[in-house]
Amino acid sequence: MAASRDNYDGVPYELLPRDSAEVTPVSAEHLRTRRERKESEHEFNIEPEWAVEAALDPAALLGDGGSTSRESVLVIGRSTSAPPLQYGEVGRVLAVYVIPATHPPDGRWFVVTAWTAGRRQWSAYWKEHPDG
């Protein structure tokens, strides 16, 4: 089975257990060098702990990661430790792609990649959680 539009292995995304998230050394390097890899001053390097914090955000929005393997889950969550995008905010909303450590998912996840959430993702997160 795996990921579909509405659920993961028959479990609605919002009910998936998310107890821990890990970042491998390869993924850590990938996250920390996003700006350099993309050769864009508009990109933002992500510290692994920020990606983990966003992936485990209890208020996060979850959905199909859209990967060809059907294994990834997209998590739109906030890292309160990351520098804010705008003055007055606490932390930053990130888009984090995770894959389960086991199948079916048991609550342990691996962070694959992450970046600052796009405008629609940011708006969707704050629409669901207007009080932060």
PDB file of C-alpha atoms in Angstrom:
ATOM      1  CA  MET A   1       0.000   0.000   0.000  1.00  0.00           C
ATOM      2  CA  ALA A   2       1.934   3.081   1.303  1.00  0.00           C
ATOM      3  CA  ALA A   3       1.025   6.716   0.596  1.00  0.00           C
ATOM      4  CA  SER A   4      -2.126   7.774  -1.164  1.00  0.00           C
ATOM      5  CA  ARG A   5      -3.960  11.070  -1.424  1.00  0.00           C
ATOM      6  CA  ASP A   6      -5.850  10.641   1.861  1.00  0.00           C
ATOM      7  CA  ASN A   7      -3.960   8.092   3.945  1.00  0.00           C
ATOM      8  CA  TYR A   8      -0.829   6.020   4.487  1.00  0.00           C
ATOM      9  CA  ASP A   9      -1.388   2.272   4.585  1.00  0.00           C
ATOM     10  CA  GLY A  10      -5.037   2.967   5.313  1.00  0.00           C
ATOM     11  CA  VAL A  11      -4.279   5.310   8.236  1.00  0.00           C
ATOM     12  CA  PRO A  12      -5.386   8.936   7.820  1.00  0.00           C
ATOM     13  CA  TYR A  13      -2.319  11.186   7.743  1.00  0.00           C
ATOM     14  CA  GLU A  14      -3.347  13.108  10.853  1.00  0.00           C
ATOM     15  CA  LEU A  15      -3.439   9.824  12.820  1.00  0.00           C
ATOM     16  CA  LEU A  16       0.019   8.591  11.799  1.00  0.00           C
ATOM     17  CA  PRO A  17       2.268   8.133  14.819  1.00  0.00           C
ATOM     18  CA  ARG A  18       5.232  10.552  14.887  1.00  0.00           C
ATOM     19  CA  ASP A  19       7.329   9.716  17.912  1.00  0.00           C
ATOM     20  CA  SER A  20      10.802  10.363  16.550  1.00  0.00           C
ATOM     21  CA  ALA A  21      12.581  11.631  13.477  1.00  0.00           C
ATOM     22  CA  GLU A  22      16.205  11.060  12.572  1.00  0.00           C
ATOM     23  CA  VAL A  23      18.534  12.716  10.105  1.00  0.00           C
ATOM     24  CA  THR A  24      21.264  10.598   8.525  1.00  0.00           C
ATOM     25  CA  PRO A  25      24.686  12.174   7.932  1.00  0.00           C
ATOM     26  CA  VAL A  26      23.951  12.313   4.194  1.00  0.00           C
ATOM     27  CA  SER A  27      20.616  14.066   4.773  1.00  0.00           C
ATOM     28  CA  ALA A  28      22.233  16.449   7.284  1.00  0.00           C
ATOM     29  CA  GLU A  29      24.743  17.559   4.659  1.00  0.00           C
ATOM     30  CA  HIS A  30      21.938  17.898   2.117  1.00  0.00           C
ATOM     31  CA  LEU A  31      19.916  20.116   4.483  1.00  0.00           C
ATOM     32  CA  ARG A  32      22.851  22.287   5.537  1.00  0.00           C
ATOM     33  CA  THR A  33      23.941  23.056   1.967  1.00  0.00           C
ATOM     34  CA  ARG A  34      20.633  23.869   0.276  1.00  0.00           C
ATOM     35  CA  ARG A  35      21.548  27.489  -0.487  1.00  0.00           C
ATOM     36  CA  GLU A  36      24.877  26.509  -2.020  1.00  0.00           C
ATOM     37  CA  ARG A  37      23.445  23.587  -4.005  1.00  0.00           C
ATOM     38  CA  LYS A  38      20.626  25.713  -5.395  1.00  0.00           C
ATOM     39  CA  GLU A  39      23.037  28.615  -5.997  1.00  0.00           C
ATOM     40  CA  SER A  40      20.400  31.046  -4.812  1.00  0.00           C
ATOM     41  CA  GLU A  41      20.534  33.737  -2.172  1.00  0.00           C
ATOM     42  CA  HIS A  42      16.794  33.171  -1.674  1.00  0.00           C
ATOM     43  CA  GLU A  43      17.328  29.624  -0.400  1.00  0.00           C
ATOM     44  CA  PHE A  44      17.797  28.833   3.277  1.00  0.00           C
ATOM     45  CA  ASN A  45      20.146  26.243   4.767  1.00  0.00           C
ATOM     46  CA  ILE A  46      18.327  24.038   7.277  1.00  0.00           C
ATOM     47  CA  GLU A  47      19.903  22.697  10.439  1.00  0.00           C
ATOM     48  CA  PRO A  48      18.905  19.055  11.005  1.00  0.00           C
ATOM     49  CA  GLU A  49      17.419  19.799  14.426  1.00  0.00           C
ATOM     50  CA  TRP A  50      15.073  22.363  12.832  1.00  0.00           C
ATOM     51  CA  ALA A  51      13.833  19.765  10.341  1.00  0.00           C
ATOM     52  CA  VAL A  52      13.285  17.245  13.151  1.00  0.00           C
ATOM     53  CA  GLU A  53      11.421  19.815  15.239  1.00  0.00           C
ATOM     54  CA  ALA A  54       9.138  20.699  12.314  1.00  0.00           C
ATOM     55  CA  ALA A  55       8.586  17.019  11.439  1.00  0.00           C
ATOM     56  CA  LEU A  56       7.447  16.323  15.003  1.00  0.00           C
ATOM     57  CA  ASP A  57       5.370  19.497  15.435  1.00  0.00           C
ATOM     58  CA  PRO A  58       2.082  18.318  17.007  1.00  0.00           C
ATOM     59  CA  ALA A  59       0.254  20.998  14.997  1.00  0.00           C
ATOM     60  CA  ALA A  60       1.817  19.931  11.672  1.00  0.00           C
ATOM     61  CA  LEU A  61      -0.190  19.293   8.533  1.00  0.00           C
ATOM     62  CA  LEU A  62       0.546  15.943   6.884  1.00  0.00           C
ATOM     63  CA  GLY A  63      -0.087  14.628   3.414  1.00  0.00           C
ATOM     64  CA  ASP A  64       1.156  12.576   0.511  1.00  0.00           C
ATOM     65  CA  GLY A  65       4.766  13.360  -0.314  1.00  0.00           C
ATOM     66  CA  GLY A  66       4.132  12.514  -3.955  1.00  0.00           C
ATOM     67  CA  SER A  67       7.243  10.397  -4.360  1.00  0.00           C
ATOM     68  CA  THR A  68       7.403   7.741  -7.054  1.00  0.00           C
ATOM     69  CA  SER A  69       8.204   5.166  -4.358  1.00  0.00           C
ATOM     70  CA  ARG A  70       4.935   6.095  -2.553  1.00  0.00           C
ATOM     71  CA  GLU A  71       6.892   6.063   0.716  1.00  0.00           C
ATOM     72  CA  SER A  72       7.241   9.760   1.564  1.00  0.00           C
ATOM     73  CA  VAL A  73       5.015  11.926   3.694  1.00  0.00           C
ATOM     74  CA  LEU A  74       5.016  15.713   3.463  1.00  0.00           C
ATOM     75  CA  VAL A  75       4.949  17.415   6.856  1.00  0.00           C
ATOM     76  CA  ILE A  76       4.260  21.150   7.074  1.00  0.00           C
ATOM     77  CA  GLY A  77       5.413  22.018  10.569  1.00  0.00           C
ATOM     78  CA  ARG A  78       7.031  24.776  12.550  1.00  0.00           C
ATOM     79  CA  SER A  79      10.468  24.798  14.060  1.00  0.00           C
ATOM     80  CA  THR A  80      10.470  27.324  16.878  1.00  0.00           C
ATOM     81  CA  SER A  81      14.288  27.086  16.958  1.00  0.00           C
ATOM     82  CA  ALA A  82      14.780  28.137  13.329  1.00  0.00           C
ATOM     83  CA  PRO A  83      15.263  31.829  12.578  1.00  0.00           C
ATOM     84  CA  PRO A  84      11.966  33.484  11.638  1.00  0.00           C
ATOM     85  CA  LEU A  85      11.143  34.385   8.076  1.00  0.00           C
ATOM     86  CA  GLN A  86       9.406  37.599   9.137  1.00  0.00           C
ATOM     87  CA  TYR A  87       9.903  39.977  12.017  1.00  0.00           C
ATOM     88  CA  GLY A  88       7.633  39.170  14.936  1.00  0.00           C
ATOM     89  CA  GLU A  89       7.279  35.463  14.154  1.00  0.00           C
ATOM     90  CA  VAL A  90       8.582  32.704  16.354  1.00  0.00           C
ATOM     91  CA  GLY A  91      10.505  30.143  14.352  1.00  0.00           C
ATOM     92  CA  ARG A  92       9.839  29.162  10.780  1.00  0.00           C
ATOM     93  CA  VAL A  93       7.323  26.914   9.019  1.00  0.00           C
ATOM     94  CA  LEU A  94       9.140  24.214   7.058  1.00  0.00           C
ATOM     95  CA  ALA A  95       8.125  21.665   4.457  1.00  0.00           C
ATOM     96  CA  VAL A  96       9.763  18.401   5.533  1.00  0.00           C
ATOM     97  CA  TYR A  97       9.700  15.140   3.614  1.00  0.00           C
ATOM     98  CA  VAL A  98       9.981  12.011   5.749  1.00  0.00           C
ATOM     99  CA  ILE A  99       9.942   8.280   5.123  1.00  0.00           C
ATOM    100  CA  PRO A 100       9.078   5.640   7.711  1.00  0.00           C
ATOM    101  CA  ALA A 101      11.872   3.753   9.470  1.00  0.00           C
ATOM    102  CA  THR A 102       9.688   0.633   9.300  1.00  0.00           C
ATOM    103  CA  HIS A 103       6.770  -0.418   7.209  1.00  0.00           C
ATOM    104  CA  PRO A 104       4.012  -0.041   8.225  1.00  0.00           C
ATOM    105  CA  PRO A 105       4.987   3.154  10.063  1.00  0.00           C
ATOM    106  CA  ASP A 106       5.491   2.712  13.796  1.00  0.00           C
ATOM    107  CA  GLY A 107       6.226   6.322  14.713  1.00  0.00           C
ATOM    108  CA  ARG A 108       9.907   6.464  13.732  1.00  0.00           C
ATOM    109  CA  TRP A 109      10.752   8.521  10.653  1.00  0.00           C
ATOM    110  CA  PHE A 110      13.777   9.577   8.630  1.00  0.00           C
ATOM    111  CA  VAL A 111      14.026  13.140   7.356  1.00  0.00           C
ATOM    112  CA  VAL A 112      14.816  13.108   3.634  1.00  0.00           C
ATOM    113  CA  THR A 113      14.810  16.825   2.850  1.00  0.00           C
ATOM    114  CA  ALA A 114      13.319  20.125   3.988  1.00  0.00           C
ATOM    115  CA  TRP A 115      12.983  23.761   2.998  1.00  0.00           C
ATOM    116  CA  THR A 116      11.116  26.888   4.022  1.00  0.00           C
ATOM    117  CA  ALA A 117       7.422  26.326   3.405  1.00  0.00           C
ATOM    118  CA  GLY A 118       6.012  28.038   0.347  1.00  0.00           C
ATOM    119  CA  ARG A 119       3.356  30.729   0.581  1.00  0.00           C
ATOM    120  CA  ARG A 120       0.414  28.291   0.222  1.00  0.00           C
ATOM    121  CA  GLN A 121       1.902  25.837   2.721  1.00  0.00           C
ATOM    122  CA  TRP A 122       2.647  28.647   5.192  1.00  0.00           C
ATOM    123  CA  SER A 123      -0.895  30.008   4.801  1.00  0.00           C
ATOM    124  CA  ALA A 124      -2.465  26.576   5.245  1.00  0.00           C
ATOM    125  CA  TYR A 125      -0.453  25.991   8.438  1.00  0.00           C
ATOM    126  CA  TRP A 126      -1.429  29.334   9.976  1.00  0.00           C
ATOM    127  CA  LYS A 127      -5.040  28.991   8.852  1.00  0.00           C
ATOM    128  CA  GLU A 128      -5.247  25.790  10.902  1.00  0.00           C
ATOM    129  CA  HIS A 129      -3.327  27.321  13.846  1.00  0.00           C
ATOM    130  CA  PRO A 130      -3.980  31.071  13.923  1.00  0.00           C
ATOM    131  CA  ASP A 131      -2.814  31.443  17.522  1.00  0.00           C
ATOM    132  CA  GLY A 132       0.520  29.758  16.877  1.00  0.00           C
TER     133      GLY A 132
END
